[in-house]
PDB file of C-alpha atoms and ligand atoms in Angstrom:
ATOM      1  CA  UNK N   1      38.352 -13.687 -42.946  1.00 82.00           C
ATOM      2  CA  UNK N   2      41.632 -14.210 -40.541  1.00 94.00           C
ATOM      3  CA  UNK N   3      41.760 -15.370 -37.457  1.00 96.00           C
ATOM      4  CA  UNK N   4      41.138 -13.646 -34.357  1.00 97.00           C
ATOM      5  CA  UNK N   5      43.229 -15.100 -31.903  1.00 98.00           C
ATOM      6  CA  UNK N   6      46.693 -16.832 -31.876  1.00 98.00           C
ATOM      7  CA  UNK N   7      46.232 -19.269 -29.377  1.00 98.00           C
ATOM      8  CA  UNK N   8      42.995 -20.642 -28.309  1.00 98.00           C
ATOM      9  CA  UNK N   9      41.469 -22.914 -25.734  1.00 98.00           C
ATOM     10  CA  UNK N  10      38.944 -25.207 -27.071  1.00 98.00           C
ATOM     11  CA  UNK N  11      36.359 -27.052 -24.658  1.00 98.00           C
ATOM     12  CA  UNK N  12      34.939 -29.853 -26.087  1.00 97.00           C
ATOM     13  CA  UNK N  13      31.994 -31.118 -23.473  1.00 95.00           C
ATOM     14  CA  UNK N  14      32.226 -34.920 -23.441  1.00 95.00           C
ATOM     15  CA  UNK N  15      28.672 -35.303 -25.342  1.00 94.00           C
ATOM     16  CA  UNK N  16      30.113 -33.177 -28.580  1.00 95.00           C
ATOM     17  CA  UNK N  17      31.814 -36.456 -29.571  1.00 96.00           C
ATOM     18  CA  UNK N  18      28.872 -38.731 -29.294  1.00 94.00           C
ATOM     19  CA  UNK N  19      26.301 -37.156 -31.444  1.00 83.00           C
ATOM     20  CA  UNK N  20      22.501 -37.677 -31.521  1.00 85.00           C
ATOM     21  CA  UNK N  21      23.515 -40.964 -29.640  1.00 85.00           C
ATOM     22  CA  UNK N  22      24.417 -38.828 -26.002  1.00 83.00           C
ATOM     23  CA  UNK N  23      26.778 -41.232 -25.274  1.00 92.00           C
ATOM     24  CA  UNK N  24      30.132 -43.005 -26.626  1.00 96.00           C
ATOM     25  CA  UNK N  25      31.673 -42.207 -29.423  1.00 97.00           C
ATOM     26  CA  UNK N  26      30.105 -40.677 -33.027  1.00 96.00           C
ATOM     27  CA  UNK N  27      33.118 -41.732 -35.743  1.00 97.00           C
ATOM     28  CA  UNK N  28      31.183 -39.132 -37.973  1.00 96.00           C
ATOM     29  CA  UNK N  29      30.790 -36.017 -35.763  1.00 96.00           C
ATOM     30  CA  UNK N  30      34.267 -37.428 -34.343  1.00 98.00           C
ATOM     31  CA  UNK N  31      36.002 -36.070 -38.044  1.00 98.00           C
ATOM     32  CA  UNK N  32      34.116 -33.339 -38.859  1.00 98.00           C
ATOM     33  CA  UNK N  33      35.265 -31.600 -35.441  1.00 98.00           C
ATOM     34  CA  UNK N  34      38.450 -32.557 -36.152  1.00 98.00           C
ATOM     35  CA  UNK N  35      38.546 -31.768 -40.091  1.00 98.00           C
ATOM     36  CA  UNK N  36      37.274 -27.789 -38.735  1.00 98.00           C
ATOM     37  CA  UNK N  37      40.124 -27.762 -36.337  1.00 98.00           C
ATOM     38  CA  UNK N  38      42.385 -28.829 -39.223  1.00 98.00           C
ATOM     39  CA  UNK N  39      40.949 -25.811 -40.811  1.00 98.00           C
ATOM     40  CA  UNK N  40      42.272 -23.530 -38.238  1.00 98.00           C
ATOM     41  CA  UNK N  41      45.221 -25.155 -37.077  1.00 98.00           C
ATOM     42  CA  UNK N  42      46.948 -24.910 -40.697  1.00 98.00           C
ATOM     43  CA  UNK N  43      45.918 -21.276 -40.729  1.00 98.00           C
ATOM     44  CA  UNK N  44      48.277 -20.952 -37.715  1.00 98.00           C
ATOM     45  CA  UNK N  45      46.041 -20.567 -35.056  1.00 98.00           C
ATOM     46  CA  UNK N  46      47.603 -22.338 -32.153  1.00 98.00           C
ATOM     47  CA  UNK N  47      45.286 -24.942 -30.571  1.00 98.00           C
ATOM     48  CA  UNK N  48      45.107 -26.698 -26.949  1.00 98.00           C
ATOM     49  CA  UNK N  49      41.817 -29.169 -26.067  1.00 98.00           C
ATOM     50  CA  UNK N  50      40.025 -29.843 -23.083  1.00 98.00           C
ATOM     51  CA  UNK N  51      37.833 -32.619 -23.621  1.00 98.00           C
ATOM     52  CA  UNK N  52      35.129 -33.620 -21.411  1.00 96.00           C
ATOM     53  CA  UNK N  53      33.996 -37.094 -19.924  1.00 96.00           C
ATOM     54  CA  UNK N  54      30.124 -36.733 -19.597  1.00 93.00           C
ATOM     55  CA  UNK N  55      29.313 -39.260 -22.937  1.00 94.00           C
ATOM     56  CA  UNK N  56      30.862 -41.941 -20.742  1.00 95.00           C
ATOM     57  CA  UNK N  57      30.602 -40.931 -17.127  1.00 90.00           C
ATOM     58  CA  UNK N  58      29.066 -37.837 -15.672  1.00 81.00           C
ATOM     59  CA  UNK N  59      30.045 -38.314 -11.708  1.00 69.00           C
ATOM     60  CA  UNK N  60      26.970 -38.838  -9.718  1.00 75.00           C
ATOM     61  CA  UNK N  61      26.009 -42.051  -8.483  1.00 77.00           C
ATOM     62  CA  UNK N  62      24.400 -43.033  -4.676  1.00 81.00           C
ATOM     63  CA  UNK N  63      25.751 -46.284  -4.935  1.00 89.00           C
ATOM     64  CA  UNK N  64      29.084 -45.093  -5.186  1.00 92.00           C
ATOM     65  CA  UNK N  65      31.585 -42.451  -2.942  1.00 93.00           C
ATOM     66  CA  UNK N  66      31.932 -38.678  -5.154  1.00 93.00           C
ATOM     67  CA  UNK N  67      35.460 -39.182  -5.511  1.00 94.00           C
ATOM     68  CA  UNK N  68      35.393 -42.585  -6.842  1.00 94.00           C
ATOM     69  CA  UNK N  69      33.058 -41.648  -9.217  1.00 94.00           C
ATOM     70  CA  UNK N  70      34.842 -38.092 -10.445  1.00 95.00           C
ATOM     71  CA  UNK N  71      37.822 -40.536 -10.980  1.00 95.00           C
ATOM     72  CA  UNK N  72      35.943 -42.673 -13.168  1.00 95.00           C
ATOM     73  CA  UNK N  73      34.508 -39.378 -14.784  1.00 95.00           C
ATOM     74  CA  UNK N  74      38.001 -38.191 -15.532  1.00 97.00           C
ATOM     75  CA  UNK N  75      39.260 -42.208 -16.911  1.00 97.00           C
ATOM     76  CA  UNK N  76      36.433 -41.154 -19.582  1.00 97.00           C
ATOM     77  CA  UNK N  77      37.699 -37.956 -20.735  1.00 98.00           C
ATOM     78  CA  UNK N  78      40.796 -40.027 -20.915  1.00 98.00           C
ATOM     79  CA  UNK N  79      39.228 -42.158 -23.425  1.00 98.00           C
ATOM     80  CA  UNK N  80      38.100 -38.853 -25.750  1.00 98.00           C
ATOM     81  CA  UNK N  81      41.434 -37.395 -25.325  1.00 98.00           C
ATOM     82  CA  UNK N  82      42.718 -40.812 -27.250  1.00 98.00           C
ATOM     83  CA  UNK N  83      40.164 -40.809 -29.718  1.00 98.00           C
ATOM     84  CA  UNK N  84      40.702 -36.861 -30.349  1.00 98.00           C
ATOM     85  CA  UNK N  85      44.391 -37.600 -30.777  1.00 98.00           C
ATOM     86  CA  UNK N  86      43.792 -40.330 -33.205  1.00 98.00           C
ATOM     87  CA  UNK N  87      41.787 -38.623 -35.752  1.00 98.00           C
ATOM     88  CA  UNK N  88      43.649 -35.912 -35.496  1.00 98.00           C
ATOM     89  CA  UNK N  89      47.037 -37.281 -36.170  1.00 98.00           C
ATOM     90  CA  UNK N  90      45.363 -38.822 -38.747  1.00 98.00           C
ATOM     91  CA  UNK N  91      44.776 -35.828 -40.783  1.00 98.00           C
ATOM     92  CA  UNK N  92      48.789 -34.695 -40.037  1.00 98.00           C
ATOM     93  CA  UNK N  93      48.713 -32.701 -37.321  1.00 98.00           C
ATOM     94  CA  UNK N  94      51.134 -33.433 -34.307  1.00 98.00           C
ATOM     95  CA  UNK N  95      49.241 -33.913 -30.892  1.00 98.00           C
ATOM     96  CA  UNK N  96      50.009 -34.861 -27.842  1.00 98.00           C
ATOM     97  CA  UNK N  97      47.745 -35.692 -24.944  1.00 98.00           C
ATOM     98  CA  UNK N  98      48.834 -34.848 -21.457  1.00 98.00           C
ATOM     99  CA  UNK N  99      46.899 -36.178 -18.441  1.00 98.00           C
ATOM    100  CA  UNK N 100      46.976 -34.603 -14.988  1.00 98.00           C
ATOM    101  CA  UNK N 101      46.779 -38.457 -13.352  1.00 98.00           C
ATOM    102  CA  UNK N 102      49.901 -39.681 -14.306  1.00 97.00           C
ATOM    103  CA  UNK N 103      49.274 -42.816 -16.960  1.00 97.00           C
ATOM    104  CA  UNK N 104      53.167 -42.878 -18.695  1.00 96.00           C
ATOM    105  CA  UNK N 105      52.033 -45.838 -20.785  1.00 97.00           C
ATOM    106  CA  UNK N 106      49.633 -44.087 -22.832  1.00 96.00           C
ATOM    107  CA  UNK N 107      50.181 -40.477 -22.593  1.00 98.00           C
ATOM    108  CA  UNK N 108      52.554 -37.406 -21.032  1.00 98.00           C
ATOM    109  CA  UNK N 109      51.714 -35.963 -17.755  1.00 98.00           C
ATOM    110  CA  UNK N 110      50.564 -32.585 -17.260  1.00 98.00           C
ATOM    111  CA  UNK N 111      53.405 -30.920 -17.693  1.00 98.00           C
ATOM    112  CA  UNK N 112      53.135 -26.630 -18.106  1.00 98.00           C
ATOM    113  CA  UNK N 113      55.889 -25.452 -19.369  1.00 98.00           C
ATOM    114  CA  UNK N 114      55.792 -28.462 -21.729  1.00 98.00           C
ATOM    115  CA  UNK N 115      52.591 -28.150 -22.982  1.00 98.00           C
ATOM    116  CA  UNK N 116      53.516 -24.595 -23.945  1.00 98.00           C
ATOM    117  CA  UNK N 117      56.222 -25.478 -25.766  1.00 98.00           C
ATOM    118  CA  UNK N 118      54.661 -28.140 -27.941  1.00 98.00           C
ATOM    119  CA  UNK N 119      51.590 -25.758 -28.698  1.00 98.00           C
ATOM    120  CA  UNK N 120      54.451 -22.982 -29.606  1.00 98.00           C
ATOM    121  CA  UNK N 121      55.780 -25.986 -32.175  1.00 98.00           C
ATOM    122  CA  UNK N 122      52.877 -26.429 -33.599  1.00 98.00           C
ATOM    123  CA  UNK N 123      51.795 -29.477 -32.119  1.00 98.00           C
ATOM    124  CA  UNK N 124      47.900 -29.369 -30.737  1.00 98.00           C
ATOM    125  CA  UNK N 125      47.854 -30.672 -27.021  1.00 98.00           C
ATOM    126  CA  UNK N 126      44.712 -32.477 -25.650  1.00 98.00           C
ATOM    127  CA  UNK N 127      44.239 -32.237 -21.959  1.00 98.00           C
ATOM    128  CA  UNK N 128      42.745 -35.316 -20.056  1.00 98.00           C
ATOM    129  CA  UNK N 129      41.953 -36.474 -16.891  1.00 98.00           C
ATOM    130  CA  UNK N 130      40.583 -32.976 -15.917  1.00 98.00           C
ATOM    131  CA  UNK N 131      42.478 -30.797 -13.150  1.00 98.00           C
ATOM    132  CA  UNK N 132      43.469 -34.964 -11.807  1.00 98.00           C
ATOM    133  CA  UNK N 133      41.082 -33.678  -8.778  1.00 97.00           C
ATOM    134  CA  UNK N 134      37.517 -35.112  -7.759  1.00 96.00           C
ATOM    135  CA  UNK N 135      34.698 -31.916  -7.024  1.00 95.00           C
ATOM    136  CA  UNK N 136      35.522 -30.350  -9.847  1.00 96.00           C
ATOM    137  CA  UNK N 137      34.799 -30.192 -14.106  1.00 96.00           C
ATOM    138  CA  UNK N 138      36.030 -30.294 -16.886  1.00 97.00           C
ATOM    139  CA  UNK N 139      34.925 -26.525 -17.599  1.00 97.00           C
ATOM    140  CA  UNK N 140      36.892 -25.639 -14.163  1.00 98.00           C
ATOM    141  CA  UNK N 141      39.854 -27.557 -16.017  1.00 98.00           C
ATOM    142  CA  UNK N 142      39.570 -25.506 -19.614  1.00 98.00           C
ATOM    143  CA  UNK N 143      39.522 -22.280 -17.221  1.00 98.00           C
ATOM    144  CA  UNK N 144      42.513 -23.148 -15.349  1.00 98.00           C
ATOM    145  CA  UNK N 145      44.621 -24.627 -18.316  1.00 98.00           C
ATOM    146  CA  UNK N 146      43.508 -21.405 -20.261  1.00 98.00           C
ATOM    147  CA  UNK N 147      45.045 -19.525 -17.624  1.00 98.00           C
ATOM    148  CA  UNK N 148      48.060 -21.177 -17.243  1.00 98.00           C
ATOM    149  CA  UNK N 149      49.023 -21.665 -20.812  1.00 98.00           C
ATOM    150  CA  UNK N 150      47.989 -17.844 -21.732  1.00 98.00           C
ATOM    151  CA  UNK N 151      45.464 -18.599 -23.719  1.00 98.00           C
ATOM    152  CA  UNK N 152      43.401 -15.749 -25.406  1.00 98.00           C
ATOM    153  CA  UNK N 153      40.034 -17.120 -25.034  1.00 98.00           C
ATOM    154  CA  UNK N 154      38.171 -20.520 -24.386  1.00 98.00           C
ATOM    155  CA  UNK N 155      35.882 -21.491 -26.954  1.00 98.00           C
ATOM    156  CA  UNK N 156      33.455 -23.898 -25.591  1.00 97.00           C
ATOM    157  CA  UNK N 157      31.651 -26.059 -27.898  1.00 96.00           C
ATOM    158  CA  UNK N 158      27.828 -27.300 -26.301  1.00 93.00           C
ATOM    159  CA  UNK N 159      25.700 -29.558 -27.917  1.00 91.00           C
ATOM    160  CA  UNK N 160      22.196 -28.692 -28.052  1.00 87.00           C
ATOM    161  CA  UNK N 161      22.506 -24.861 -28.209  1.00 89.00           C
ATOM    162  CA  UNK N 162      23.941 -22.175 -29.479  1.00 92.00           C
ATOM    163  CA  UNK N 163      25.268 -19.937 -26.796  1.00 94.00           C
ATOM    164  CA  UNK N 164      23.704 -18.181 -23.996  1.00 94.00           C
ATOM    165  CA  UNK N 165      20.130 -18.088 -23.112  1.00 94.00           C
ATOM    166  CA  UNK N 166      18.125 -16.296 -19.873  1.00 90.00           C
ATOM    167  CA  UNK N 167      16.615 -19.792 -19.610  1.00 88.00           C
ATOM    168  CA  UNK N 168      16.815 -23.301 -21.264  1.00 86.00           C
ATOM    169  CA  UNK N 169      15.385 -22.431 -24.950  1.00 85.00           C
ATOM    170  CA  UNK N 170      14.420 -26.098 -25.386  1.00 84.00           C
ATOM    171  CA  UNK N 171      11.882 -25.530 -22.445  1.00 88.00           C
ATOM    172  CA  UNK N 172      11.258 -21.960 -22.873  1.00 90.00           C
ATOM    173  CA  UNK N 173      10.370 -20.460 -26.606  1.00 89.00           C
ATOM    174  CA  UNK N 174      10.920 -17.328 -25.671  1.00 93.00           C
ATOM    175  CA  UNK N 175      13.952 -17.632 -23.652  1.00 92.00           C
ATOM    176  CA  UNK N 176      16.373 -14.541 -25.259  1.00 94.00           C
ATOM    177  CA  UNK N 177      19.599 -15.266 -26.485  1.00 95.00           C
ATOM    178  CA  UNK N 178      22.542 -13.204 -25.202  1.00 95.00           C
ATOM    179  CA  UNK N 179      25.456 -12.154 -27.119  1.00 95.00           C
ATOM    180  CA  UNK N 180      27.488 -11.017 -24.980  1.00 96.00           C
ATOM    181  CA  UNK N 181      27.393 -11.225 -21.149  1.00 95.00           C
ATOM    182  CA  UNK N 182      29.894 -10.845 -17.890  1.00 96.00           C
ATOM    183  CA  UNK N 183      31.139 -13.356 -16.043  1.00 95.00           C
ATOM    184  CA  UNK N 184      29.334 -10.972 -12.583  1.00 94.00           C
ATOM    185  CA  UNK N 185      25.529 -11.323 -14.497  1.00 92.00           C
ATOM    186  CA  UNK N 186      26.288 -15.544 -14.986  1.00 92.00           C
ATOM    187  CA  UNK N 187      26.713 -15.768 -11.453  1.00 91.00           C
ATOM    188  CA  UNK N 188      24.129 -13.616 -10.527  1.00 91.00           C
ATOM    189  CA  UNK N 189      21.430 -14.351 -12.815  1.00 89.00           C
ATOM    190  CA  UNK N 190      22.473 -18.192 -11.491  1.00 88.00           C
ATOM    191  CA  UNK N 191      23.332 -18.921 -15.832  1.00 88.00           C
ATOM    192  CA  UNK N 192      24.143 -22.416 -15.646  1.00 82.00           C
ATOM    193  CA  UNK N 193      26.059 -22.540 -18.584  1.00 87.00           C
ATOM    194  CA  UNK N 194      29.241 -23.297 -16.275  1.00 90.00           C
ATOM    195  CA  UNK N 195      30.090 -23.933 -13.067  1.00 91.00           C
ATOM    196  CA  UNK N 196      30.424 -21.275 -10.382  1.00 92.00           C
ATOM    197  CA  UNK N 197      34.464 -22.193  -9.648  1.00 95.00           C
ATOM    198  CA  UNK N 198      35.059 -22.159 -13.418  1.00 96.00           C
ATOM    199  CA  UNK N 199      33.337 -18.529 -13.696  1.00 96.00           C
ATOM    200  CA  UNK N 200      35.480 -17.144 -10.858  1.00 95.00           C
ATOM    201  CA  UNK N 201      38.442 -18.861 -12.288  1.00 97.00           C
ATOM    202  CA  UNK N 202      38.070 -16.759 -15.384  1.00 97.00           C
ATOM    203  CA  UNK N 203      36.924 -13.827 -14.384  1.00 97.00           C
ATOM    204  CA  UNK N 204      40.005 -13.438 -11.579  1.00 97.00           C
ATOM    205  CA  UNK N 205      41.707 -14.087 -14.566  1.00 98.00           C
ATOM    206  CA  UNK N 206      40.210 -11.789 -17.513  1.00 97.00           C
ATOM    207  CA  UNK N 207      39.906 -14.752 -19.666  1.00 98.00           C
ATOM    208  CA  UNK N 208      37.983 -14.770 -21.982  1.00 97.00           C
ATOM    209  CA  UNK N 209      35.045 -17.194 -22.886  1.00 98.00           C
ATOM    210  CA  UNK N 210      33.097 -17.394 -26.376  1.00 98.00           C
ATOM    211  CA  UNK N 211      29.923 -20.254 -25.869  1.00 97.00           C
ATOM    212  CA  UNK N 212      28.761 -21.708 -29.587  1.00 97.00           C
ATOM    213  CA  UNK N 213      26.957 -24.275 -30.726  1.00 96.00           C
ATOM    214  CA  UNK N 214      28.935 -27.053 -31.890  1.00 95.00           C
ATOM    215  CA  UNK N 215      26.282 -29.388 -33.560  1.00 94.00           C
ATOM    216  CA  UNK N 216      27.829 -27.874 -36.604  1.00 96.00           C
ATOM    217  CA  UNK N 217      31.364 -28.125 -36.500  1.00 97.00           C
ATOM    218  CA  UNK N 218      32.488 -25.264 -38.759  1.00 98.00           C
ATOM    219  CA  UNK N 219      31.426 -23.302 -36.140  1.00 98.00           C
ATOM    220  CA  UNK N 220      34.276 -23.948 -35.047  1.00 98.00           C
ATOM    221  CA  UNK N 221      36.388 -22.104 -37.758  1.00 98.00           C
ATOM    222  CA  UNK N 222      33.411 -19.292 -37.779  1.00 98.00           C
ATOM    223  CA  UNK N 223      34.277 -18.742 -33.955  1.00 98.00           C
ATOM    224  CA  UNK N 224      38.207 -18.863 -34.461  1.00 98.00           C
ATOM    225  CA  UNK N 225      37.185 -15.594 -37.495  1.00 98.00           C
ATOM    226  CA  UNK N 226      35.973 -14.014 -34.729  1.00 96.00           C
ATOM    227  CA  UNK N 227      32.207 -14.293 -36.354  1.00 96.00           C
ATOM    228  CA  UNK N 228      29.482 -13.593 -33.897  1.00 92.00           C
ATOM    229  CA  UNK N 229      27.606 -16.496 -33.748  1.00 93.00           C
ATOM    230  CA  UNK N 230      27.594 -17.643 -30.136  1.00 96.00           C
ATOM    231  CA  UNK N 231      27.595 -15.263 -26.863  1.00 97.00           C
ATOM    232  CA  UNK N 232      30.853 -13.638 -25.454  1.00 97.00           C
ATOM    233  CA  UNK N 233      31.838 -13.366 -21.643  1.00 97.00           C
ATOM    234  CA  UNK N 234      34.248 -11.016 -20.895  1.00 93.00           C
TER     235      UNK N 234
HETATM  236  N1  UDP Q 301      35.955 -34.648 -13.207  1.00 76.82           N
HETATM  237  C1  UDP Q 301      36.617 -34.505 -11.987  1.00 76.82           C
HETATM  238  N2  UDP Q 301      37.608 -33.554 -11.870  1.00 76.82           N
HETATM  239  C2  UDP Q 301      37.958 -32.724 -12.887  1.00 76.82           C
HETATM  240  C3  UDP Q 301      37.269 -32.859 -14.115  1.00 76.82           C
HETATM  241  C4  UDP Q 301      36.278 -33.822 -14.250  1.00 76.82           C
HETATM  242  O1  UDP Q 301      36.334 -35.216 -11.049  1.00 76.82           O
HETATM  243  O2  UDP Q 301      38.877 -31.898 -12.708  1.00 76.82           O
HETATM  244  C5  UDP Q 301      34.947 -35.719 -13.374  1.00 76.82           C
HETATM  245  C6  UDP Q 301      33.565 -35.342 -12.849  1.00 76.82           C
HETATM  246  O3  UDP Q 301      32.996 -36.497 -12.282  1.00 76.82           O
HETATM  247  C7  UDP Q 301      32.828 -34.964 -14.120  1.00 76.82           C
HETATM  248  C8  UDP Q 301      33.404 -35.955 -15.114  1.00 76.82           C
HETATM  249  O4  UDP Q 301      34.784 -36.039 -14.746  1.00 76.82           O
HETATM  250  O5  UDP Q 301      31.448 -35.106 -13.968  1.00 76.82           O
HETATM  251  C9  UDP Q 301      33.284 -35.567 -16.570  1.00 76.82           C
HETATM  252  O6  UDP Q 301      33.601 -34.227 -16.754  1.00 76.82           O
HETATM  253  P1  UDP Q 301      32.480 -33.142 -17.162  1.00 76.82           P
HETATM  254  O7  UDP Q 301      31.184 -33.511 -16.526  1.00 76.82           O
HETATM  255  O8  UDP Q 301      33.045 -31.804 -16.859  1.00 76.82           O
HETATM  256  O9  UDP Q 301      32.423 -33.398 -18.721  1.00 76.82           O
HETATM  257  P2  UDP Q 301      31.501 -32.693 -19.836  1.00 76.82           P
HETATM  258  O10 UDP Q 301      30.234 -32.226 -19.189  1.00 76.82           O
HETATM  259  O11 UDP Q 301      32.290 -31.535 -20.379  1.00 76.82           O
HETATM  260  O12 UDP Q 301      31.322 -33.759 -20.862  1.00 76.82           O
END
């Protein structure tokens, strides 16, 4: 089967790197995500990462002020960016992470027209720090970095499920599976599979969104073959 798209957005929520654990880092699940997006990646399909924070810091706290804690949020999808980049290079690809609050020492900063032209060379580029912004996710982030590097679609990886449901199937056994759905019927059946800014950012936009589950990994080449295993949003 070939692949679908030529250049891709993948969201990685922070809790796809840390396993059955829910938090830190899984060295296991850590290389099979990243041996499936070796898969892809040498069949040409051009790859950019946004990686999200939540297995280190998920920014809610009443002890603290929102936009301290959304910075510490985006220091941990920092961390993940590293650790993607690591295993990655690892396996031969060229990466290179870019962070949208500027830290020279240890990574690029968000650069567009940059990061376009190392995904055109080849090279996968791992976005960090989120939109560098407190109030707002990482999903808002893979919509707007989608956008801005053309991406064809975001494929968004979630732990825990696999795709869209009318309501949470680990609550509800007979909550129905959707495969494919509009960005209009997330917001008004209230879907919180991602944030309402995110939605509108993508749907402005017509960009795409595939949800699948990514306890299993190759789902991640399955998706990239355009195989229907998750739930669309056009
Ligand atoms: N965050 C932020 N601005 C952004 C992106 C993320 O402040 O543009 C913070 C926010 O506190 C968020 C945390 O970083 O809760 C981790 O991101 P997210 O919860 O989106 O990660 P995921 O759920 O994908 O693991």
């Amino acid at each position: 089967m070939s692949l679908k798209y030529k250049r891709v957005l993948l969201k990685l929520s922070g809790e796809a790197l840390s396993g059955d654990q829910g938090h830190g880092l899984d060295d296991d699940i850590i290389e099979s995500i990243c041996d499936a997006i070796k898969v892809v990646h040498d069949e040409g399909l051009e790859i950019a990462i946004v990686v999200g924070g939540g297995n280190f810091w998920r920014g809610r706290s009443s002890k603290i002020d929102r936009a301290t804690s959304d910075s510490m949020g985006m220091l941990g999808t920092t961390i993940n960016a590293l650790r993607l980049q690591a295993s990655l290079e690892a396996k031969g690809i060229q990466t290179r992470v870019q962070t949208a609050i500027d830290m020279k020492q240890v990574a690029e900063p968000y650069i567009r027209r940059r990061a376009i032209r190392h995904i055109e060379k080849g090279r996968i580029v791992i976005f960090a720090a989120g939109t560098g912004l407190p109030y707002f996710s990482t999903d808002t982030t893979a919509a707007l970095r989608a956008v801005e590097i053309n991406a064809d679609v975001i494929l968004a990886g979630k732990r825990g499920t696999d795709g869209i449901y009318d309501s949470d199937p680990n609550k509800n056994k007979n909550a129905i599976k959707y495969d494919k759905l509009t960005y209009i019927d997330i917001l008004n059946k209230g879907l919180g599979i991602m944030d309402a800014t995110a939605t509108s950012l993508c749907m402005e936009n017509n960009m795409g969104l595939v949800v699948f589950g990514i306890d299993d990994p190759k789902n991640i080449i399955r998706v990239s073959h355009g195989e229907n295993i998750g739930t669309i949003v056009e």
